[in-house]
Structure formats: C-alpha cells, structure tokens
PDB file of C-alpha atoms in Angstrom:
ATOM      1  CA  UNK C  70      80.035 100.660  57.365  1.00  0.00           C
ATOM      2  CA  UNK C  71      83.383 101.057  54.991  1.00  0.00           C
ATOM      3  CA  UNK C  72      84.459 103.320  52.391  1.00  0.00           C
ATOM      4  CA  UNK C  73      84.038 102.305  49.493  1.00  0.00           C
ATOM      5  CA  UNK C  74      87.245 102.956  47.621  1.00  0.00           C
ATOM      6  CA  UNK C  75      86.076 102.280  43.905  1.00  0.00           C
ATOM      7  CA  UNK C  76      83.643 104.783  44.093  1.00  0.00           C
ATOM      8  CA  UNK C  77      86.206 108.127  43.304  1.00  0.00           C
ATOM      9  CA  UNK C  78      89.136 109.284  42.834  1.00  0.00           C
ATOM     10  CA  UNK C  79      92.063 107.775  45.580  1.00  0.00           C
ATOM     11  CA  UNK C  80      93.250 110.611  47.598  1.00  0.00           C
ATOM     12  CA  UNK C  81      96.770 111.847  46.269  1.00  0.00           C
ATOM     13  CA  UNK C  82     100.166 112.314  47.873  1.00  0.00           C
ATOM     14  CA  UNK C  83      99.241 116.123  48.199  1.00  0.00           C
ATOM     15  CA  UNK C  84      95.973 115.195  49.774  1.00  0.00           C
ATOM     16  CA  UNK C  85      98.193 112.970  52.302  1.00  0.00           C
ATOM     17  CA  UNK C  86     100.616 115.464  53.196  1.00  0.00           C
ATOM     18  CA  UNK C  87      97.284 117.866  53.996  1.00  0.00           C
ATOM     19  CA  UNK C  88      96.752 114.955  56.553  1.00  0.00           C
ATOM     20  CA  UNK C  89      98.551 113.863  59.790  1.00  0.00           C
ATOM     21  CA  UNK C  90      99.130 111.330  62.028  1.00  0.00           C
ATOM     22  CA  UNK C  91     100.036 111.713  65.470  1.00  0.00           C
ATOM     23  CA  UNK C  92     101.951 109.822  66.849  1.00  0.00           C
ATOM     24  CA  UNK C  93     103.121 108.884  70.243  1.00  0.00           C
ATOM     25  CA  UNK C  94     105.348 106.380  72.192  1.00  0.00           C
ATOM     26  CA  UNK C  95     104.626 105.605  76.066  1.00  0.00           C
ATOM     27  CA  UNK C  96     106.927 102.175  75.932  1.00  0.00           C
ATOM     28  CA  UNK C  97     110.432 101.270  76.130  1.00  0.00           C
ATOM     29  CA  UNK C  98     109.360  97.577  75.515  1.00  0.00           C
ATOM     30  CA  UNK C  99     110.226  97.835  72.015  1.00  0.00           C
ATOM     31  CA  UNK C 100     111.426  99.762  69.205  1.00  0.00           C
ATOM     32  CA  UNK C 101     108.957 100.878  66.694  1.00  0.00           C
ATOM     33  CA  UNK C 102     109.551 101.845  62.824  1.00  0.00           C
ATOM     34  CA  UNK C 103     107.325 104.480  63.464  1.00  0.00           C
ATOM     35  CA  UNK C 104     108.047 105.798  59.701  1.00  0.00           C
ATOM     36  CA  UNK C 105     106.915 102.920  58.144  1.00  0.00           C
ATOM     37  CA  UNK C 106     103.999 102.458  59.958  1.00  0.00           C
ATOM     38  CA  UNK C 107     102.705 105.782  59.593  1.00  0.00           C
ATOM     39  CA  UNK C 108     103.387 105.650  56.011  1.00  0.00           C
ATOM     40  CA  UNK C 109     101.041 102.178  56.419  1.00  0.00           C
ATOM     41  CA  UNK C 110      98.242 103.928  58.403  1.00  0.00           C
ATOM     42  CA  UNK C 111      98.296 106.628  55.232  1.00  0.00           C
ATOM     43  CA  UNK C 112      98.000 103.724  52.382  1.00  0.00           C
ATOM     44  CA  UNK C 113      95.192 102.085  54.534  1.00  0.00           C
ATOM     45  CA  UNK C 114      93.349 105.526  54.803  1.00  0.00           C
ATOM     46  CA  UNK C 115      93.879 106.084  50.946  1.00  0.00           C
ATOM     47  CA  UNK C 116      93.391 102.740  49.891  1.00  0.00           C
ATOM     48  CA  UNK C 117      89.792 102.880  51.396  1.00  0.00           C
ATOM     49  CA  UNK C 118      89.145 106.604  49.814  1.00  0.00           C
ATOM     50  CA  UNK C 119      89.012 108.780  53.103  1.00  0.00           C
ATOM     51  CA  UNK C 120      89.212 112.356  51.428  1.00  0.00           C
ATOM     52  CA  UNK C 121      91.746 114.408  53.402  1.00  0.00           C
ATOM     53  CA  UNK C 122      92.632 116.260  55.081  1.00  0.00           C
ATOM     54  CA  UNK C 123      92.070 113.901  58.054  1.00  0.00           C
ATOM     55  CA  UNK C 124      93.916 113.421  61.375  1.00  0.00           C
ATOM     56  CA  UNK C 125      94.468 110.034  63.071  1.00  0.00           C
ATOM     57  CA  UNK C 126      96.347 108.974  66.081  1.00  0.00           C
ATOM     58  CA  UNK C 127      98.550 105.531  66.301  1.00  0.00           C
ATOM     59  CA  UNK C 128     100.100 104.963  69.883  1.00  0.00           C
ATOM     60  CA  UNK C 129     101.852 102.649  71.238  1.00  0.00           C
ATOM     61  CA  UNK C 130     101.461 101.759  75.301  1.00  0.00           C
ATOM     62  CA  UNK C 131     102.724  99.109  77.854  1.00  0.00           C
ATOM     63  CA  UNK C 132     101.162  96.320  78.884  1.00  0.00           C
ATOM     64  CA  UNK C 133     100.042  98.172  81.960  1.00  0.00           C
ATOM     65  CA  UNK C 134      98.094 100.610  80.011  1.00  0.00           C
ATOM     66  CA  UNK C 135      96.679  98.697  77.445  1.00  0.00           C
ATOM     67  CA  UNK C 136      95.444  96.558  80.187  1.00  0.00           C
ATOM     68  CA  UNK C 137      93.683  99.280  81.868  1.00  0.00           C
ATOM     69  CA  UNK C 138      92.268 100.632  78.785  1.00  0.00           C
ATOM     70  CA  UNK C 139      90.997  97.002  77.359  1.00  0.00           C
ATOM     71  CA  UNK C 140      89.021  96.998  80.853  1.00  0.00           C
ATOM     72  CA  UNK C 141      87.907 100.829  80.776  1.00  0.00           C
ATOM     73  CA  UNK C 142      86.171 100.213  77.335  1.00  0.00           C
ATOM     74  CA  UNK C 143      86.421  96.406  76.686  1.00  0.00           C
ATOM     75  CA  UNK C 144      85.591  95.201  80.409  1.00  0.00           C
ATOM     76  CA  UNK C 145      88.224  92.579  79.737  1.00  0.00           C
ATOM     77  CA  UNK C 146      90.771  92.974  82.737  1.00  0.00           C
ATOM     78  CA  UNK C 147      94.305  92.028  80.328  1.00  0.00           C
ATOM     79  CA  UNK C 148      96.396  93.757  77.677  1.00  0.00           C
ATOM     80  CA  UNK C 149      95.731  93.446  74.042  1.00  0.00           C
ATOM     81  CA  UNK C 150      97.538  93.644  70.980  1.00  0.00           C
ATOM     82  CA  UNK C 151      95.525  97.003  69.536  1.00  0.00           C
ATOM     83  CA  UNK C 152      92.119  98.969  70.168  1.00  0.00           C
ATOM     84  CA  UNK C 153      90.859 101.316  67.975  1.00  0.00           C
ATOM     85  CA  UNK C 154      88.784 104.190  69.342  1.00  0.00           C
ATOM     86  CA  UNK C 155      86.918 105.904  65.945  1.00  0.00           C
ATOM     87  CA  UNK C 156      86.063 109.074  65.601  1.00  0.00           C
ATOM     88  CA  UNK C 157      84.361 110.813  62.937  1.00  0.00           C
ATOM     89  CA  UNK C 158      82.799 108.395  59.977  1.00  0.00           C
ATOM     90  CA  UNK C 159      82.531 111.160  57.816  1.00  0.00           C
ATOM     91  CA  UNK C 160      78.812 112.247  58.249  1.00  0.00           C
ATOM     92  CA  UNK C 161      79.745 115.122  60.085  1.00  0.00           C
ATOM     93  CA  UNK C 162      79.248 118.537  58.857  1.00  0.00           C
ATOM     94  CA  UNK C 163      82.712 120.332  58.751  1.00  0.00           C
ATOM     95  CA  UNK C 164      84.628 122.941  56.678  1.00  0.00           C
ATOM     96  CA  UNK C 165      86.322 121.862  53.752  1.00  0.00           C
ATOM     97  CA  UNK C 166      89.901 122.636  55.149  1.00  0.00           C
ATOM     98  CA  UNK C 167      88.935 120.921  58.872  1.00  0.00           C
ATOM     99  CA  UNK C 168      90.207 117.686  58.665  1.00  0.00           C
ATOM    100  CA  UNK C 169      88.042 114.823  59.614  1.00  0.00           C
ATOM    101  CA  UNK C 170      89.243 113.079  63.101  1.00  0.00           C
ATOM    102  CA  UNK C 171      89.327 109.800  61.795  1.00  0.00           C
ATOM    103  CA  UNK C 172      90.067 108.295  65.530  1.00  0.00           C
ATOM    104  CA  UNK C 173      93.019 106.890  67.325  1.00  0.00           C
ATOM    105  CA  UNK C 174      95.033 103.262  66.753  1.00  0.00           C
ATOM    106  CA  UNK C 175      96.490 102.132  70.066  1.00  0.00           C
ATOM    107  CA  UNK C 176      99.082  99.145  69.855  1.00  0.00           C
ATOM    108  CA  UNK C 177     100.801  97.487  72.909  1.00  0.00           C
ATOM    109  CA  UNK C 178     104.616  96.206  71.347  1.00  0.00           C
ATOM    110  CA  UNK C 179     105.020  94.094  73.846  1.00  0.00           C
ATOM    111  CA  UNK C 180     101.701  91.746  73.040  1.00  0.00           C
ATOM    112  CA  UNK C 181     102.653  92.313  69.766  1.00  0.00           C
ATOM    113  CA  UNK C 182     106.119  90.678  69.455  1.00  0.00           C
ATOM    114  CA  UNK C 183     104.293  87.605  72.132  1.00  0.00           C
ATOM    115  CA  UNK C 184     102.005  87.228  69.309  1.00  0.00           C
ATOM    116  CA  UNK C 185     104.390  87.408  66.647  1.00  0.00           C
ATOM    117  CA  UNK C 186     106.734  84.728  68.388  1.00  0.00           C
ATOM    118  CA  UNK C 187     103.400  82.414  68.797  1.00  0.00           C
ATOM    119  CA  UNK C 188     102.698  82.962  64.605  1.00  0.00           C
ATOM    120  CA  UNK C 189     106.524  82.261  64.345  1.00  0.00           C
ATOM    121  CA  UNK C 190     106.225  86.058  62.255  1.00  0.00           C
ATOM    122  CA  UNK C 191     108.668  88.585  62.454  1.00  0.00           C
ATOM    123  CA  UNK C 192     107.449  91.740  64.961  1.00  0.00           C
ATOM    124  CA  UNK C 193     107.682  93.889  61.967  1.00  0.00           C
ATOM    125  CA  UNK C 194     104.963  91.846  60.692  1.00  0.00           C
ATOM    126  CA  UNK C 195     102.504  91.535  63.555  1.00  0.00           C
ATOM    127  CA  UNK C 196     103.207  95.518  63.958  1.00  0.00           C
ATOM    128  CA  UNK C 197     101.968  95.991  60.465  1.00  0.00           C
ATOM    129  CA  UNK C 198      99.484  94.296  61.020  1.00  0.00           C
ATOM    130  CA  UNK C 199      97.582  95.337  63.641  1.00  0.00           C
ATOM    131  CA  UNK C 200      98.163  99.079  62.218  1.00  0.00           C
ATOM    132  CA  UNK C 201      96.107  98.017  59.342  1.00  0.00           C
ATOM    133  CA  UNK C 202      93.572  96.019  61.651  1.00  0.00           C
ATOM    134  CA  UNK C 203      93.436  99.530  63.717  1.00  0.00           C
ATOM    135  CA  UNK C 204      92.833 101.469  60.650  1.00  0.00           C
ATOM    136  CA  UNK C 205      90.000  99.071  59.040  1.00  0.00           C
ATOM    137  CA  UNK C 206      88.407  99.568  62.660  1.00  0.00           C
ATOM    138  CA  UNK C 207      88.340 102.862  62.607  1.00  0.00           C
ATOM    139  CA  UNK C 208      86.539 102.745  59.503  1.00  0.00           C
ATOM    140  CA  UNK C 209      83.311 100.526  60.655  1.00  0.00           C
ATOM    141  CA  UNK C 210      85.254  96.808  59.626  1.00  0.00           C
ATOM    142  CA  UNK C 211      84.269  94.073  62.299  1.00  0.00           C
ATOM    143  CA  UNK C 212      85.004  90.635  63.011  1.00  0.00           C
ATOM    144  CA  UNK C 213      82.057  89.751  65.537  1.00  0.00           C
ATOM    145  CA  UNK C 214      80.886  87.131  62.817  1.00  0.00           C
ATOM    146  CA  UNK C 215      82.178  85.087  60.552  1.00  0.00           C
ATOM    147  CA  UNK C 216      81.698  86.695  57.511  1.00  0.00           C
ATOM    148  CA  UNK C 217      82.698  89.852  58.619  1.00  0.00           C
ATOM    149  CA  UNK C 218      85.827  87.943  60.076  1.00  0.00           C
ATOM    150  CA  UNK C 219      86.502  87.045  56.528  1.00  0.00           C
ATOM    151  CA  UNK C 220      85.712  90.273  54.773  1.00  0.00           C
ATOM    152  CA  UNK C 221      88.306  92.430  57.247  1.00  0.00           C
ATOM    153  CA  UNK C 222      90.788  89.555  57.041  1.00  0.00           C
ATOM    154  CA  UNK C 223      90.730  89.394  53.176  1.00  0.00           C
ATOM    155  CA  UNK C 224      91.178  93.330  53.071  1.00  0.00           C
ATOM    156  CA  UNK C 225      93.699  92.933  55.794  1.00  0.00           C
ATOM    157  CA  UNK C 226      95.717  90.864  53.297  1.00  0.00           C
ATOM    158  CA  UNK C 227      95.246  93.133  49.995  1.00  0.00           C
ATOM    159  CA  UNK C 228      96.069  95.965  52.132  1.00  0.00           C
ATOM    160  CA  UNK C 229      99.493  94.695  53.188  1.00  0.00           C
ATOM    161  CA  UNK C 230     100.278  93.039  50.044  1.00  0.00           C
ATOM    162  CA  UNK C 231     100.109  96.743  48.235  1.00  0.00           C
ATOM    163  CA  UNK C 232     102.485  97.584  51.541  1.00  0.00           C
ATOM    164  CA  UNK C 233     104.595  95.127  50.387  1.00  0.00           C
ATOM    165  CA  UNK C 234     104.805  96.008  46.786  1.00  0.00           C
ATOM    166  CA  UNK C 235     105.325  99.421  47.246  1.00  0.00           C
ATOM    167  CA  UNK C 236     108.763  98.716  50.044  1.00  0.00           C
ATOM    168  CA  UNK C 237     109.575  95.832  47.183  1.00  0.00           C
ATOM    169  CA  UNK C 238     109.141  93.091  49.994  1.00  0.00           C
ATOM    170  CA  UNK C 239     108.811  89.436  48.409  1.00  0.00           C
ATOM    171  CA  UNK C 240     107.799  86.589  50.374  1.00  0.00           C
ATOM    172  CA  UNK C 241     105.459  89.028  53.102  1.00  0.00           C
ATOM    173  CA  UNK C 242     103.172  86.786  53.824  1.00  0.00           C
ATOM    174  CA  UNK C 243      99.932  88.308  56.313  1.00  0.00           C
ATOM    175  CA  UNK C 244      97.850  86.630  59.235  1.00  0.00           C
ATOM    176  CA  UNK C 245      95.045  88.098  61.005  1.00  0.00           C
ATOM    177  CA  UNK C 246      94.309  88.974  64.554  1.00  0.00           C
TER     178      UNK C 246
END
C-alpha cells in the first residue's frame, strides 16, 4: 500500500523540522553526504504525504553487516546495496504529537559505489538512489512483479528528478535497483 500524495495537503517545512531522521555511520568504506541525503529521505516522505511528525532511521553498514543482516531477514548469505525494515504504516493509534516510526533505511557504501561503477553512475547517484528506493519501501512500494517493478521505478525517477530541481542539478539522470 502507498500514500497517496494528491489526496491533502503536502506536509510543510515546519511539519519536517517536527520530524527526524536518525542517522548513523558504522563504515569507513566511504564518505557519505549525509546532509543531502537526509534532506532526500525528507522530500521522499513529503512527496508521498506522510503527516509528521515521523521518525525514520537511514544507516549505513559494511559489507560484513549488511551481509549478515541480508541473511538474518533475507536468507540470502551476501551484502546488498539497501534493506528497508518498515515500521508503522500509519494505522496505528497514536497521539497527535507521537511521531509515527516510519522504519529504518539501511545502505552498505561499499555495494553501492560497486554498483555505481557497474552503471558507469557517479556514487552520489547510486547513494541517492537507494535512499529513495529505502524510503518507497518503507512505505508498502514493491518490485516482486513487473508492474510493480515499473510503478516504484517510475516514482523512483519523479522523486529524484524534484531532488534534482530543487539542488539545480541538470543532466541527473536516475536508474533503478
């Protein structure tokens, strides 16, 4: 299930700053803009109407420990570029001021910038990426058939082309996961 964003009013900057992210670093693989992508994880969350305040996590792990946690919840026995664990979809009964645990985004860098150098994309890129991916899992998007495929790769692509307009990049160009 997704949010349908067209269906009220987008949540505004004050609603954002109600809101957090938390984030956290385990690797020394790779530098992260961690700034920028937690500015990203906020659009996506707007973008696709989540009323705040909410909380999400976005990590970033090893190899090693994206490996064991693909095989603790995936059974597959490797790293991956990003797992999302959700949370709350919203149906829970809370107080208006308790924010709504969204879930947690967990990216390995270092899968990340193999991918990226396989897509011949910047890291920067694939990094984005997969932080929107993340977010559009936590919120019920799939890819387990084709036309869902399609669906989360098409929103994949609005999603970073408003990223892009809003930083003033030209010539961003998105691929999917």
């Amino acid at each position: 299930m997704t949010a349908d964003s067209d269906t009220g009013p987008k949540p505004t900057a004050a609603d954002i700053n109600s809101s957090a992210v938390v984030v956290s670093d385990h690797q020394q693989d790779l530098p992260v803009a961690q700034d920028r992508l937690v500015k990203l994880i906020c659009s996506v969350l707007a973008e696709e109407g989540v009323e705040a305040p909410w909380e999400t996590g976005l990590s970033f792990v090893t190899a090693d420990e994206m490996a064991a946690l693909n095989a603790a919840h995936r059974g597959i026995d490797q790293p991956t570029d990003v797992l999302a664990f959700g949370a709350d979809d919203g149906s829970a009964p809370r107080a208006a001021d308790e924010p709504r645990l969204v879930g947690d985004v967990v990216i390995c860098p270092a899968v990340a910038a193999t991918n990226a150098a396989a897509r011949n994309k910047a890291v920067d890129e694939e990094l984005a990426l997969l932080v929107v991916h993340g977010a559009l899992h936590l919120l019920g998007y799939d890819h387990i058939d084709d036309a869902d495929a399609e669906k989360m790769e098409q929103r994949e692509l609005e999603l970073l082309s408003i990223e892009a307009a809003t930083l003033g990049l030209t010539g961003t160009k998105a691929g999917s996961t």
